[in-house]
Amino acid sequence: MTDHTGPLAGIRIVEMDAIGPVPLAGMMLADMGADVVRIARGEPRGPEAPLIANRSSVVIDLKSADGVAAARDLIARADAVIEGFRPGVMERLGLGPDACLAANPALVFVRMTGWGQAGPLAERAGHDLNYIAITGVLGAIGAGGTAPPPPLNLIGDYGGGAMFAISGILAALLSARATGRGQVVDAAMVDGVATLSSLFHTLSGVGLWSGGRGGNLLDGGAPFYRCYPCADGEFVAVGAIEPQFFALLLAGLGIDGARFAQHDRAGWPALAEAIGGVFATQPRDHWAAVFGDTDACVTPVLSFAEARAHRHVAARGILDGDLPAPAPRFSVTPAERQSRAPVLALEDALARWDQAKR
């Protein structure tokens, strides 16, 4: 596998085979230059297989004593390990943080779970939708009087999970470099989701988020911050919050701005009817052309396939083949994504890391 050259070049990470946020975090860390080796149960399969990019895998049977010893040898050479099992599983395997840190005191041990390492639900099963439900976030999404829609698994798995695991691992690596002491990072999706929703919990606490689902500024309640259907059944997204952008929205639609006060909630139903009525007269791409070079904050709602052809997406190279290009972008040590690496023999992985230490 070609050497990485990103900002994390020289960092060695063991990724325990998992689903959801762990493979995304592993891919992003590898994009940034870390040498990530997955301890896998076999060849990756299923819809998340494309996320196994930029890193090698070693197949290890963790149900055997020899397999556990091999995994312990690999972790002893690593700067960090990231795992996504339920609490206690790594301990029962003999690979818990106490054992691993005893052999490698500077190790960063990242534990990625939905519920966290402690609490009444810590041992229970769950998925993204469950984690965002108990934090209040799911209940704030969607139209009033309807069931909250599942917002893909972006908020819990990837926003509250993978992104917080990555920030935790980077902070703990900096600490380990400075002190020589590793630590355990408890990256729980419920914690991450709650942090992501800090603004809304704060607004709710002071009585400024009280319009019910679909009745507030940023949840579709405001006529100038929601999606509208067009004549062809497609949609546009409107985010004209600031008054100057709102004025451009009304001007582009040919609506007399003097008829409406933007933040008069009593007038929101009439304003929404006026805006929606005009959008419904033309197809989505007509409105994309009308507003494409303005600051009205109006964009077409695209499918994944359509997004690839959007002029901004194409110009920046945001989508690169089957996966989005690495993000964020670095000026001196650019991130890169290489082709998927093959499954390695364990001795080859150990030898590579031994050589890198010399």
PDB file of C-alpha atoms in Angstrom, residues 14-19 21-22 39-41 60 62 71 75 81-93 95-96 109-117 122-124 131 186-187 189:
ATOM      1  CA  VAL A  14      -6.181  -0.334  14.549  1.00  0.00           C
ATOM      2  CA  GLU A  15      -9.835  -0.394  13.486  1.00  0.00           C
ATOM      3  CA  MET A  16     -11.957  -3.239  14.786  1.00  0.00           C
ATOM      4  CA  ASP A  17     -14.379  -4.532  12.161  1.00  0.00           C
ATOM      5  CA  ALA A  18     -17.774  -2.887  12.685  1.00  0.00           C
ATOM      6  CA  ILE A  19     -20.688  -1.220  10.917  1.00  0.00           C
ATOM      7  CA  PRO A  21     -19.766   5.107  12.207  1.00  0.00           C
ATOM      8  CA  VAL A  22     -16.597   3.071  12.782  1.00  0.00           C
ATOM      9  CA  ILE A  39      -8.928  -6.368  12.174  1.00  0.00           C
ATOM     10  CA  ALA A  40     -11.564  -8.056  10.044  1.00  0.00           C
ATOM     11  CA  ARG A  41     -13.619 -11.214  10.140  1.00  0.00           C
ATOM     12  CA  ILE A  60      -8.096 -12.577  12.644  1.00  0.00           C
ATOM     13  CA  LEU A  62     -10.920 -13.365  17.789  1.00  0.00           C
ATOM     14  CA  ALA A  71      -4.650  -8.724  17.777  1.00  0.00           C
ATOM     15  CA  ILE A  75      -2.584  -3.016  19.069  1.00  0.00           C
ATOM     16  CA  VAL A  81      -7.539   1.635  18.421  1.00  0.00           C
ATOM     17  CA  ILE A  82     -11.183   2.268  17.577  1.00  0.00           C
ATOM     18  CA  GLU A  83     -13.918  -0.274  18.310  1.00  0.00           C
ATOM     19  CA  GLY A  84     -17.698  -0.304  18.084  1.00  0.00           C
ATOM     20  CA  PHE A  85     -18.797  -3.283  20.182  1.00  0.00           C
ATOM     21  CA  ARG A  86     -21.243  -3.184  23.076  1.00  0.00           C
ATOM     22  CA  PRO A  87     -19.668  -2.407  26.465  1.00  0.00           C
ATOM     23  CA  GLY A  88     -17.731  -5.361  27.850  1.00  0.00           C
ATOM     24  CA  VAL A  89     -17.163  -7.230  24.572  1.00  0.00           C
ATOM     25  CA  MET A  90     -13.522  -6.153  24.178  1.00  0.00           C
ATOM     26  CA  GLU A  91     -12.887  -7.053  27.834  1.00  0.00           C
ATOM     27  CA  ARG A  92     -14.343 -10.534  27.334  1.00  0.00           C
ATOM     28  CA  LEU A  93     -12.055 -10.961  24.327  1.00  0.00           C
ATOM     29  CA  LEU A  95      -8.604  -6.809  24.445  1.00  0.00           C
ATOM     30  CA  GLY A  96     -10.130  -4.287  26.825  1.00  0.00           C
ATOM     31  CA  PHE A 109      -8.580   3.588  23.014  1.00  0.00           C
ATOM     32  CA  VAL A 110     -11.740   4.878  21.298  1.00  0.00           C
ATOM     33  CA  ARG A 111     -15.026   3.180  22.209  1.00  0.00           C
ATOM     34  CA  MET A 112     -17.816   3.978  19.757  1.00  0.00           C
ATOM     35  CA  THR A 113     -21.322   3.079  20.931  1.00  0.00           C
ATOM     36  CA  GLY A 114     -24.833   4.419  20.673  1.00  0.00           C
ATOM     37  CA  TRP A 115     -25.740   4.614  24.361  1.00  0.00           C
ATOM     38  CA  GLY A 116     -22.263   5.014  25.884  1.00  0.00           C
ATOM     39  CA  GLN A 117     -20.232   2.905  28.285  1.00  0.00           C
ATOM     40  CA  ALA A 122     -25.663   0.907  27.896  1.00  0.00           C
ATOM     41  CA  GLU A 123     -26.145  -2.841  27.371  1.00  0.00           C
ATOM     42  CA  ARG A 124     -29.170  -2.527  25.098  1.00  0.00           C
ATOM     43  CA  TYR A 131     -30.295   7.504  19.759  1.00  0.00           C
ATOM     44  CA  ASP A 186     -16.039   7.145  25.330  1.00  0.00           C
ATOM     45  CA  ALA A 187     -17.614   8.300  22.032  1.00  0.00           C
ATOM     46  CA  MET A 189     -23.782   8.849  19.825  1.00  0.00           C
TER      47      MET A 189
END
